[in-house]
mmCIF file with all atom_site columns, C-alpha atoms in Angstrom:
data_model
loop_
_atom_site.group_PDB
_atom_site.id
_atom_site.type_symbol
_atom_site.label_atom_id
_atom_site.label_alt_id
_atom_site.label_comp_id
_atom_site.label_asym_id
_atom_site.label_entity_id
_atom_site.label_seq_id
_atom_site.pdbx_PDB_ins_code
_atom_site.Cartn_x
_atom_site.Cartn_y
_atom_site.Cartn_z
_atom_site.occupancy
_atom_site.B_iso_or_equiv
_atom_site.pdbx_formal_charge
_atom_site.auth_seq_id
_atom_site.auth_comp_id
_atom_site.auth_asym_id
_atom_site.auth_atom_id
_atom_site.pdbx_PDB_model_num
ATOM 1   C CA . MET D 1 1   ? -0.339  20.221 5.363   1.00 94.00 ? 1   MET D CA 1
ATOM 2   C CA . ARG D 1 2   ? 0.259   19.708 1.644   1.00 98.00 ? 2   ARG D CA 1
ATOM 3   C CA . LEU D 1 3   ? -1.526  17.896 -1.157  1.00 98.00 ? 3   LEU D CA 1
ATOM 4   C CA . ALA D 1 4   ? 0.057   16.497 -4.285  1.00 98.00 ? 4   ALA D CA 1
ATOM 5   C CA . VAL D 1 5   ? -2.059  17.774 -7.171  1.00 98.00 ? 5   VAL D CA 1
ATOM 6   C CA . TYR D 1 6   ? -1.888  15.893 -10.466 1.00 98.00 ? 6   TYR D CA 1
ATOM 7   C CA . THR D 1 7   ? -3.379  17.507 -13.561 1.00 98.00 ? 7   THR D CA 1
ATOM 8   C CA . GLY D 1 8   ? -2.791  18.179 -17.241 1.00 96.00 ? 8   GLY D CA 1
ATOM 9   C CA . ALA D 1 9   ? -0.060  20.107 -18.988 1.00 94.00 ? 9   ALA D CA 1
ATOM 10  C CA . SER D 1 10  ? -2.779  21.196 -21.435 1.00 96.00 ? 10  SER D CA 1
ATOM 11  C CA . LEU D 1 11  ? -5.925  23.198 -20.731 1.00 97.00 ? 11  LEU D CA 1
ATOM 12  C CA . GLY D 1 12  ? -8.294  20.710 -22.357 1.00 95.00 ? 12  GLY D CA 1
ATOM 13  C CA . SER D 1 13  ? -11.357 21.508 -24.432 1.00 95.00 ? 13  SER D CA 1
ATOM 14  C CA . ASP D 1 14  ? -13.761 22.474 -21.633 1.00 96.00 ? 14  ASP D CA 1
ATOM 15  C CA . PRO D 1 15  ? -13.277 25.891 -19.949 1.00 96.00 ? 15  PRO D CA 1
ATOM 16  C CA . LEU D 1 16  ? -14.734 24.374 -16.782 1.00 97.00 ? 16  LEU D CA 1
ATOM 17  C CA . PHE D 1 17  ? -11.498 22.442 -16.269 1.00 98.00 ? 17  PHE D CA 1
ATOM 18  C CA . ALA D 1 18  ? -9.460  25.613 -15.783 1.00 98.00 ? 18  ALA D CA 1
ATOM 19  C CA . GLU D 1 19  ? -12.195 27.258 -13.724 1.00 98.00 ? 19  GLU D CA 1
ATOM 20  C CA . ALA D 1 20  ? -12.399 24.286 -11.395 1.00 98.00 ? 20  ALA D CA 1
ATOM 21  C CA . ALA D 1 21  ? -8.599  23.982 -11.145 1.00 98.00 ? 21  ALA D CA 1
ATOM 22  C CA . ALA D 1 22  ? -8.280  27.651 -10.195 1.00 98.00 ? 22  ALA D CA 1
ATOM 23  C CA . ALA D 1 23  ? -11.108 27.465 -7.665  1.00 98.00 ? 23  ALA D CA 1
ATOM 24  C CA . PHE D 1 24  ? -9.682  24.311 -6.118  1.00 98.00 ? 24  PHE D CA 1
ATOM 25  C CA . ALA D 1 25  ? -6.167  25.719 -5.757  1.00 98.00 ? 25  ALA D CA 1
ATOM 26  C CA . THR D 1 26  ? -7.474  29.028 -4.412  1.00 98.00 ? 26  THR D CA 1
ATOM 27  C CA . GLU D 1 27  ? -9.459  27.276 -1.701  1.00 97.00 ? 27  GLU D CA 1
ATOM 28  C CA . LEU D 1 28  ? -6.497  25.092 -0.721  1.00 98.00 ? 28  LEU D CA 1
ATOM 29  C CA . ALA D 1 29  ? -4.326  28.170 -0.319  1.00 98.00 ? 29  ALA D CA 1
ATOM 30  C CA . ARG D 1 30  ? -6.948  30.036 1.684   1.00 97.00 ? 30  ARG D CA 1
ATOM 31  C CA . ARG D 1 31  ? -7.122  27.097 4.086   1.00 97.00 ? 31  ARG D CA 1
ATOM 32  C CA . GLY D 1 32  ? -3.346  26.967 4.472   1.00 97.00 ? 32  GLY D CA 1
ATOM 33  C CA . VAL D 1 33  ? -2.965  23.753 2.474   1.00 98.00 ? 33  VAL D CA 1
ATOM 34  C CA . GLY D 1 34  ? 0.199   23.709 0.375   1.00 98.00 ? 34  GLY D CA 1
ATOM 35  C CA . VAL D 1 35  ? 0.303   22.439 -3.202  1.00 98.00 ? 35  VAL D CA 1
ATOM 36  C CA . VAL D 1 36  ? 2.922   19.996 -4.444  1.00 98.00 ? 36  VAL D CA 1
ATOM 37  C CA . TYR D 1 37  ? 2.807   19.569 -8.197  1.00 98.00 ? 37  TYR D CA 1
ATOM 38  C CA . GLY D 1 38  ? 4.893   18.886 -11.282 1.00 96.00 ? 38  GLY D CA 1
ATOM 39  C CA . GLY D 1 39  ? 6.445   22.351 -11.496 1.00 96.00 ? 39  GLY D CA 1
ATOM 40  C CA . GLY D 1 40  ? 5.220   23.462 -14.921 1.00 95.00 ? 40  GLY D CA 1
ATOM 41  C CA . HIS D 1 41  ? 3.810   26.822 -15.984 1.00 95.00 ? 41  HIS D CA 1
ATOM 42  C CA . VAL D 1 42  ? 1.643   25.456 -18.793 1.00 95.00 ? 42  VAL D CA 1
ATOM 43  C CA . GLY D 1 43  ? -1.858  23.998 -19.004 1.00 97.00 ? 43  GLY D CA 1
ATOM 44  C CA . LEU D 1 44  ? -3.931  23.139 -15.952 1.00 98.00 ? 44  LEU D CA 1
ATOM 45  C CA . MET D 1 45  ? -0.709  22.672 -13.971 1.00 97.00 ? 45  MET D CA 1
ATOM 46  C CA . GLY D 1 46  ? 0.060   26.341 -14.495 1.00 97.00 ? 46  GLY D CA 1
ATOM 47  C CA . VAL D 1 47  ? -3.503  27.337 -13.593 1.00 98.00 ? 47  VAL D CA 1
ATOM 48  C CA . VAL D 1 48  ? -3.234  25.507 -10.261 1.00 98.00 ? 48  VAL D CA 1
ATOM 49  C CA . ALA D 1 49  ? 0.107   27.093 -9.407  1.00 98.00 ? 49  ALA D CA 1
ATOM 50  C CA . ASP D 1 50  ? -0.898  30.629 -10.401 1.00 98.00 ? 50  ASP D CA 1
ATOM 51  C CA . ALA D 1 51  ? -4.210  30.489 -8.529  1.00 98.00 ? 51  ALA D CA 1
ATOM 52  C CA . ALA D 1 52  ? -2.639  29.295 -5.278  1.00 98.00 ? 52  ALA D CA 1
ATOM 53  C CA . LEU D 1 53  ? 0.220   31.780 -5.508  1.00 98.00 ? 53  LEU D CA 1
ATOM 54  C CA . ALA D 1 54  ? -2.176  34.658 -6.201  1.00 98.00 ? 54  ALA D CA 1
ATOM 55  C CA . VAL D 1 55  ? -3.668  34.310 -2.711  1.00 98.00 ? 55  VAL D CA 1
ATOM 56  C CA . GLY D 1 56  ? -0.395  33.687 -0.919  1.00 98.00 ? 56  GLY D CA 1
ATOM 57  C CA . GLY D 1 57  ? -0.378  29.887 -0.960  1.00 98.00 ? 57  GLY D CA 1
ATOM 58  C CA . GLU D 1 58  ? 2.658   27.644 -0.762  1.00 98.00 ? 58  GLU D CA 1
ATOM 59  C CA . VAL D 1 59  ? 3.394   25.941 -4.089  1.00 98.00 ? 59  VAL D CA 1
ATOM 60  C CA . ILE D 1 60  ? 6.272   23.498 -4.419  1.00 98.00 ? 60  ILE D CA 1
ATOM 61  C CA . GLY D 1 61  ? 7.145   22.221 -7.874  1.00 98.00 ? 61  GLY D CA 1
ATOM 62  C CA . VAL D 1 62  ? 9.124   19.052 -8.529  1.00 97.00 ? 62  VAL D CA 1
ATOM 63  C CA . MET D 1 63  ? 10.572  18.660 -12.016 1.00 96.00 ? 63  MET D CA 1
ATOM 64  C CA . PRO D 1 64  ? 13.218  16.558 -13.768 1.00 95.00 ? 64  PRO D CA 1
ATOM 65  C CA . ARG D 1 65  ? 16.173  18.587 -14.978 1.00 93.00 ? 65  ARG D CA 1
ATOM 66  C CA . SER D 1 66  ? 15.448  17.727 -18.614 1.00 90.00 ? 66  SER D CA 1
ATOM 67  C CA . LEU D 1 67  ? 12.087  19.500 -18.447 1.00 89.00 ? 67  LEU D CA 1
ATOM 68  C CA . VAL D 1 68  ? 13.569  22.516 -16.683 1.00 88.00 ? 68  VAL D CA 1
ATOM 69  C CA . GLU D 1 69  ? 16.036  22.779 -19.540 1.00 80.00 ? 69  GLU D CA 1
ATOM 70  C CA . ASP D 1 70  ? 13.122  22.673 -21.987 1.00 82.00 ? 70  ASP D CA 1
ATOM 71  C CA . GLU D 1 71  ? 11.890  25.896 -20.321 1.00 74.00 ? 71  GLU D CA 1
ATOM 72  C CA . THR D 1 72  ? 8.592   24.502 -19.031 1.00 89.00 ? 72  THR D CA 1
ATOM 73  C CA . ALA D 1 73  ? 9.371   25.242 -15.356 1.00 94.00 ? 73  ALA D CA 1
ATOM 74  C CA . HIS D 1 74  ? 7.319   27.830 -13.481 1.00 95.00 ? 74  HIS D CA 1
ATOM 75  C CA . THR D 1 75  ? 9.667   30.597 -12.342 1.00 94.00 ? 75  THR D CA 1
ATOM 76  C CA . GLY D 1 76  ? 7.499   32.104 -9.583  1.00 96.00 ? 76  GLY D CA 1
ATOM 77  C CA . LEU D 1 77  ? 7.004   29.192 -7.206  1.00 97.00 ? 77  LEU D CA 1
ATOM 78  C CA . THR D 1 78  ? 7.593   29.095 -3.481  1.00 98.00 ? 78  THR D CA 1
ATOM 79  C CA . GLU D 1 79  ? 10.177  26.427 -4.278  1.00 97.00 ? 79  GLU D CA 1
ATOM 80  C CA . LEU D 1 80  ? 11.215  24.417 -7.327  1.00 97.00 ? 80  LEU D CA 1
ATOM 81  C CA . ARG D 1 81  ? 12.950  21.131 -6.577  1.00 97.00 ? 81  ARG D CA 1
ATOM 82  C CA . VAL D 1 82  ? 14.949  19.787 -9.502  1.00 96.00 ? 82  VAL D CA 1
ATOM 83  C CA . VAL D 1 83  ? 15.473  16.017 -9.646  1.00 96.00 ? 83  VAL D CA 1
ATOM 84  C CA . GLY D 1 84  ? 17.139  13.640 -12.053 1.00 95.00 ? 84  GLY D CA 1
ATOM 85  C CA . THR D 1 85  ? 14.316  11.430 -13.317 1.00 94.00 ? 85  THR D CA 1
ATOM 86  C CA . MET D 1 86  ? 10.552  11.082 -13.533 1.00 92.00 ? 86  MET D CA 1
ATOM 87  C CA . HIS D 1 87  ? 10.731  8.309  -10.915 1.00 93.00 ? 87  HIS D CA 1
ATOM 88  C CA . GLU D 1 88  ? 12.540  10.642 -8.537  1.00 96.00 ? 88  GLU D CA 1
ATOM 89  C CA . ARG D 1 89  ? 9.936   13.317 -9.211  1.00 95.00 ? 89  ARG D CA 1
ATOM 90  C CA . LYS D 1 90  ? 7.058   11.061 -8.177  1.00 94.00 ? 90  LYS D CA 1
ATOM 91  C CA . ALA D 1 91  ? 8.876   9.824  -5.092  1.00 94.00 ? 91  ALA D CA 1
ATOM 92  C CA . GLU D 1 92  ? 9.695   13.366 -3.961  1.00 96.00 ? 92  GLU D CA 1
ATOM 93  C CA . MET D 1 93  ? 6.137   14.558 -4.531  1.00 97.00 ? 93  MET D CA 1
ATOM 94  C CA . ALA D 1 94  ? 4.819   11.616 -2.514  1.00 96.00 ? 94  ALA D CA 1
ATOM 95  C CA . ARG D 1 95  ? 7.308   12.294 0.280   1.00 96.00 ? 95  ARG D CA 1
ATOM 96  C CA . LEU D 1 96  ? 6.274   15.941 0.541   1.00 97.00 ? 96  LEU D CA 1
ATOM 97  C CA . ALA D 1 97  ? 2.516   15.352 0.359   1.00 98.00 ? 97  ALA D CA 1
ATOM 98  C CA . ASP D 1 98  ? -0.039  14.352 2.985   1.00 97.00 ? 98  ASP D CA 1
ATOM 99  C CA . GLY D 1 99  ? -2.531  13.258 0.331   1.00 98.00 ? 99  GLY D CA 1
ATOM 100 C CA . PHE D 1 100 ? -3.023  13.006 -3.418  1.00 98.00 ? 100 PHE D CA 1
ATOM 101 C CA . VAL D 1 101 ? -5.688  14.394 -5.743  1.00 98.00 ? 101 VAL D CA 1
ATOM 102 C CA . ALA D 1 102 ? -6.217  14.141 -9.494  1.00 98.00 ? 102 ALA D CA 1
ATOM 103 C CA . LEU D 1 103 ? -7.828  16.980 -11.417 1.00 98.00 ? 103 LEU D CA 1
ATOM 104 C CA . PRO D 1 104 ? -8.681  16.509 -15.113 1.00 98.00 ? 104 PRO D CA 1
ATOM 105 C CA . GLY D 1 105 ? -5.608  15.409 -17.011 1.00 98.00 ? 105 GLY D CA 1
ATOM 106 C CA . GLY D 1 106 ? -4.162  12.955 -19.472 1.00 97.00 ? 106 GLY D CA 1
ATOM 107 C CA . LEU D 1 107 ? -1.953  9.886  -19.417 1.00 96.00 ? 107 LEU D CA 1
ATOM 108 C CA . GLY D 1 108 ? 0.582   11.341 -16.992 1.00 95.00 ? 108 GLY D CA 1
ATOM 109 C CA . THR D 1 109 ? -2.135  12.281 -14.516 1.00 97.00 ? 109 THR D CA 1
ATOM 110 C CA . LEU D 1 110 ? -3.560  8.766  -14.752 1.00 97.00 ? 110 LEU D CA 1
ATOM 111 C CA . GLU D 1 111 ? -0.174  7.190  -14.172 1.00 96.00 ? 111 GLU D CA 1
ATOM 112 C CA . GLU D 1 112 ? 0.560   9.360  -11.148 1.00 97.00 ? 112 GLU D CA 1
ATOM 113 C CA . ILE D 1 113 ? -2.762  8.972  -9.340  1.00 98.00 ? 113 ILE D CA 1
ATOM 114 C CA . PHE D 1 114 ? -2.911  5.239  -9.990  1.00 97.00 ? 114 PHE D CA 1
ATOM 115 C CA . GLU D 1 115 ? 0.578   4.792  -8.597  1.00 96.00 ? 115 GLU D CA 1
ATOM 116 C CA . ALA D 1 116 ? -0.460  6.664  -5.435  1.00 97.00 ? 116 ALA D CA 1
ATOM 117 C CA . TRP D 1 117 ? -3.603  4.498  -5.233  1.00 96.00 ? 117 TRP D CA 1
ATOM 118 C CA . THR D 1 118 ? -1.561  1.316  -5.710  1.00 95.00 ? 118 THR D CA 1
ATOM 119 C CA . TRP D 1 119 ? 1.005   2.384  -3.107  1.00 93.00 ? 119 TRP D CA 1
ATOM 120 C CA . LEU D 1 120 ? -1.884  2.793  -0.648  1.00 94.00 ? 120 LEU D CA 1
ATOM 121 C CA . GLN D 1 121 ? -3.044  -0.747 -1.413  1.00 92.00 ? 121 GLN D CA 1
ATOM 122 C CA . VAL D 1 122 ? 0.352   -2.331 -0.854  1.00 90.00 ? 122 VAL D CA 1
ATOM 123 C CA . GLY D 1 123 ? 1.277   -0.262 2.197   1.00 90.00 ? 123 GLY D CA 1
ATOM 124 C CA . VAL D 1 124 ? 3.947   2.069  0.831   1.00 91.00 ? 124 VAL D CA 1
ATOM 125 C CA . HIS D 1 125 ? 1.946   4.936  2.357   1.00 93.00 ? 125 HIS D CA 1
ATOM 126 C CA . ALA D 1 126 ? -1.264  5.461  4.329   1.00 95.00 ? 126 ALA D CA 1
ATOM 127 C CA . LYS D 1 127 ? -2.397  8.773  2.826   1.00 97.00 ? 127 LYS D CA 1
ATOM 128 C CA . PRO D 1 128 ? -5.722  9.599  1.151   1.00 98.00 ? 128 PRO D CA 1
ATOM 129 C CA . VAL D 1 129 ? -6.164  9.528  -2.621  1.00 98.00 ? 129 VAL D CA 1
ATOM 130 C CA . GLY D 1 130 ? -8.884  11.531 -4.337  1.00 98.00 ? 130 GLY D CA 1
ATOM 131 C CA . PHE D 1 131 ? -10.394 12.644 -7.636  1.00 98.00 ? 131 PHE D CA 1
ATOM 132 C CA . LEU D 1 132 ? -11.887 16.059 -8.354  1.00 98.00 ? 132 LEU D CA 1
ATOM 133 C CA . ASP D 1 133 ? -14.695 14.943 -10.657 1.00 97.00 ? 133 ASP D CA 1
ATOM 134 C CA . VAL D 1 134 ? -15.216 18.097 -12.725 1.00 96.00 ? 134 VAL D CA 1
ATOM 135 C CA . SER D 1 135 ? -18.360 17.722 -14.861 1.00 94.00 ? 135 SER D CA 1
ATOM 136 C CA . GLY D 1 136 ? -18.153 13.945 -14.490 1.00 96.00 ? 136 GLY D CA 1
ATOM 137 C CA . PHE D 1 137 ? -14.679 13.837 -16.066 1.00 97.00 ? 137 PHE D CA 1
ATOM 138 C CA . TRP D 1 138 ? -13.536 10.866 -13.980 1.00 98.00 ? 138 TRP D CA 1
ATOM 139 C CA . SER D 1 139 ? -16.843 8.976  -14.012 1.00 96.00 ? 139 SER D CA 1
ATOM 140 C CA . PRO D 1 140 ? -15.971 6.619  -16.929 1.00 97.00 ? 140 PRO D CA 1
ATOM 141 C CA . LEU D 1 141 ? -12.660 5.735  -15.313 1.00 97.00 ? 141 LEU D CA 1
ATOM 142 C CA . LEU D 1 142 ? -14.219 5.126  -11.913 1.00 97.00 ? 142 LEU D CA 1
ATOM 143 C CA . ASP D 1 143 ? -16.906 3.017  -13.573 1.00 97.00 ? 143 ASP D CA 1
ATOM 144 C CA . ALA D 1 144 ? -14.116 0.906  -15.079 1.00 97.00 ? 144 ALA D CA 1
ATOM 145 C CA . VAL D 1 145 ? -12.548 0.442  -11.645 1.00 97.00 ? 145 VAL D CA 1
ATOM 146 C CA . ALA D 1 146 ? -15.957 -0.566 -10.288 1.00 97.00 ? 146 ALA D CA 1
ATOM 147 C CA . ALA D 1 147 ? -16.199 -3.145 -13.096 1.00 98.00 ? 147 ALA D CA 1
ATOM 148 C CA . MET D 1 148 ? -12.757 -4.492 -12.143 1.00 97.00 ? 148 MET D CA 1
ATOM 149 C CA . SER D 1 149 ? -13.980 -4.811 -8.574  1.00 97.00 ? 149 SER D CA 1
ATOM 150 C CA . ALA D 1 150 ? -17.158 -6.588 -9.696  1.00 97.00 ? 150 ALA D CA 1
ATOM 151 C CA . ALA D 1 151 ? -14.949 -8.978 -11.659 1.00 97.00 ? 151 ALA D CA 1
ATOM 152 C CA . GLY D 1 152 ? -13.016 -9.817 -8.498  1.00 96.00 ? 152 GLY D CA 1
ATOM 153 C CA . LEU D 1 153 ? -9.815  -8.033 -9.516  1.00 96.00 ? 153 LEU D CA 1
ATOM 154 C CA . VAL D 1 154 ? -9.964  -5.034 -7.158  1.00 94.00 ? 154 VAL D CA 1
ATOM 155 C CA . ARG D 1 155 ? -11.004 -5.539 -3.558  1.00 94.00 ? 155 ARG D CA 1
ATOM 156 C CA . PRO D 1 156 ? -13.928 -3.322 -2.517  1.00 94.00 ? 156 PRO D CA 1
ATOM 157 C CA . GLU D 1 157 ? -11.998 -1.730 0.336   1.00 95.00 ? 157 GLU D CA 1
ATOM 158 C CA . TYR D 1 158 ? -9.333  -0.467 -2.080  1.00 94.00 ? 158 TYR D CA 1
ATOM 159 C CA . ARG D 1 159 ? -11.906 0.630  -4.650  1.00 95.00 ? 159 ARG D CA 1
ATOM 160 C CA . ASP D 1 160 ? -13.750 2.580  -1.968  1.00 95.00 ? 160 ASP D CA 1
ATOM 161 C CA . ALA D 1 161 ? -10.586 4.062  -0.459  1.00 96.00 ? 161 ALA D CA 1
ATOM 162 C CA . ALA D 1 162 ? -10.470 6.689  -3.222  1.00 97.00 ? 162 ALA D CA 1
ATOM 163 C CA . VAL D 1 163 ? -12.404 9.873  -2.448  1.00 98.00 ? 163 VAL D CA 1
ATOM 164 C CA . VAL D 1 164 ? -14.476 11.388 -5.251  1.00 98.00 ? 164 VAL D CA 1
ATOM 165 C CA . ALA D 1 165 ? -15.431 15.041 -4.716  1.00 97.00 ? 165 ALA D CA 1
ATOM 166 C CA . GLN D 1 166 ? -16.801 17.999 -6.634  1.00 94.00 ? 166 GLN D CA 1
ATOM 167 C CA . ASP D 1 167 ? -14.839 20.805 -4.974  1.00 94.00 ? 167 ASP D CA 1
ATOM 168 C CA . ALA D 1 168 ? -12.181 21.573 -2.367  1.00 95.00 ? 168 ALA D CA 1
ATOM 169 C CA . ASP D 1 169 ? -14.667 21.850 0.495   1.00 95.00 ? 169 ASP D CA 1
ATOM 170 C CA . GLU D 1 170 ? -16.009 18.364 -0.105  1.00 96.00 ? 170 GLU D CA 1
ATOM 171 C CA . LEU D 1 171 ? -12.606 16.815 -0.722  1.00 97.00 ? 171 LEU D CA 1
ATOM 172 C CA . LEU D 1 172 ? -10.988 18.290 2.390   1.00 97.00 ? 172 LEU D CA 1
ATOM 173 C CA . ALA D 1 173 ? -13.961 17.348 4.566   1.00 97.00 ? 173 ALA D CA 1
ATOM 174 C CA . ARG D 1 174 ? -13.818 13.758 3.363   1.00 96.00 ? 174 ARG D CA 1
ATOM 175 C CA . PHE D 1 175 ? -10.028 13.602 3.654   1.00 97.00 ? 175 PHE D CA 1
ATOM 176 C CA . ALA D 1 176 ? -10.386 14.754 7.288   1.00 95.00 ? 176 ALA D CA 1
ATOM 177 C CA . GLN D 1 177 ? -12.596 11.732 8.031   1.00 95.00 ? 177 GLN D CA 1
ATOM 178 C CA . TRP D 1 178 ? -10.667 9.284  5.867   1.00 96.00 ? 178 TRP D CA 1
ATOM 179 C CA . GLU D 1 179 ? -9.172  6.114  7.299   1.00 94.00 ? 179 GLU D CA 1
ATOM 180 C CA . ALA D 1 180 ? -6.658  3.942  5.473   1.00 90.00 ? 180 ALA D CA 1
ATOM 181 C CA . PRO D 1 181 ? -7.838  0.471  4.484   1.00 90.00 ? 181 PRO D CA 1
ATOM 182 C CA . ARG D 1 182 ? -6.003  -2.584 5.725   1.00 82.00 ? 182 ARG D CA 1
ATOM 183 C CA . ARG D 1 183 ? -2.974  -3.058 3.511   1.00 73.00 ? 183 ARG D CA 1
ATOM 184 C CA . ARG D 1 184 ? -2.969  -5.868 0.982   1.00 68.00 ? 184 ARG D CA 1
ATOM 185 C CA . TRP D 1 185 ? -0.249  -7.910 2.692   1.00 64.00 ? 185 TRP D CA 1
ATOM 186 C CA . ALA D 1 186 ? 0.713   -8.324 6.339   1.00 61.00 ? 186 ALA D CA 1
ATOM 187 C CA . GLU D 1 187 ? 3.981   -6.420 5.937   1.00 60.00 ? 187 GLU D CA 1
ATOM 188 C CA . PRO D 1 188 ? 4.289   -3.181 3.953   1.00 54.00 ? 188 PRO D CA 1
ATOM 189 C CA . LEU D 1 189 ? 6.578   -3.068 0.970   1.00 56.00 ? 189 LEU D CA 1
ATOM 190 C CA . LEU D 1 190 ? 9.921   -1.479 1.754   1.00 55.00 ? 190 LEU D CA 1
ATOM 191 C CA . PRO D 1 191 ? 10.459  1.775  -0.122  1.00 52.00 ? 191 PRO D CA 1
ATOM 192 C CA . ASP D 1 192 ? 13.300  1.793  -2.615  1.00 54.00 ? 192 ASP D CA 1
ATOM 193 C CA . SER D 1 193 ? 14.864  4.654  -4.520  1.00 40.00 ? 193 SER D CA 1
ATOM 194 C CA . THR D 1 194 ? 11.707  5.188  -6.569  1.00 44.00 ? 194 THR D CA 1
ATOM 195 C CA . THR D 1 195 ? 9.150   5.085  -3.768  1.00 46.00 ? 195 THR D CA 1
ATOM 196 C CA . ALA D 1 196 ? 8.277   7.253  -0.828  1.00 47.00 ? 196 ALA D CA 1
ATOM 197 C CA . PRO D 1 197 ? 8.342   6.239  2.836   1.00 45.00 ? 197 PRO D CA 1
ATOM 198 C CA . ALA D 1 198 ? 5.112   5.098  4.407   1.00 48.00 ? 198 ALA D CA 1
ATOM 199 C CA . GLY D 1 199 ? 3.351   7.749  6.437   1.00 50.00 ? 199 GLY D CA 1
ATOM 200 C CA . PRO D 1 200 ? 0.159   8.215  8.416   1.00 49.00 ? 200 PRO D CA 1
ATOM 201 C CA . ALA D 1 201 ? -2.983  9.750  7.044   1.00 48.00 ? 201 ALA D CA 1
ATOM 202 C CA . PRO D 1 202 ? -3.115  13.514 7.687   1.00 49.00 ? 202 PRO D CA 1
ATOM 203 C CA . ARG D 1 203 ? -5.487  15.235 10.070  1.00 49.00 ? 203 ARG D CA 1
ATOM 204 C CA . MET D 1 204 ? -7.185  18.040 8.173   1.00 52.00 ? 204 MET D CA 1
#
């Protein structure tokens, strides 16, 4: 089993972010859960990769060629898959992963986890989506989603489909019990060149 891990290319201002990222990745590796991530060696992305690799975990990076050429690619991964575009990167990560989790990050992390969450809603995949809420980092965002739901713009079943956890133990336990909500429309959207095929939720 593998999880797509989205997180920042910077370390952030709170040392707890890096500590939590390292602990999370270490626990995934110890449980035999592979990491699929953006392929970089910098910031929290690099922390995740290094921590999983240090205990023998599988770490697959997916990176557009332009970023590899900018020398941001991690050179010690289990595998680095080089793609043409950012859209291809996200589709490949989604194809490889059995679930998705966001650690603290910036705009790119937001864009990636919300796309995975939206794809769940419209039936592109049936895989769990989660947030590692380090020191309440994601609480303001999740409060905003709750406000959207209260305003009638996000259905409760899709709001509640996202798992919020404090550590790897909690996240994996909740992913193991997770069931996909009914998709938004009767027929799933057909994947195109920028999306990943639908797949069942993993058994963890």
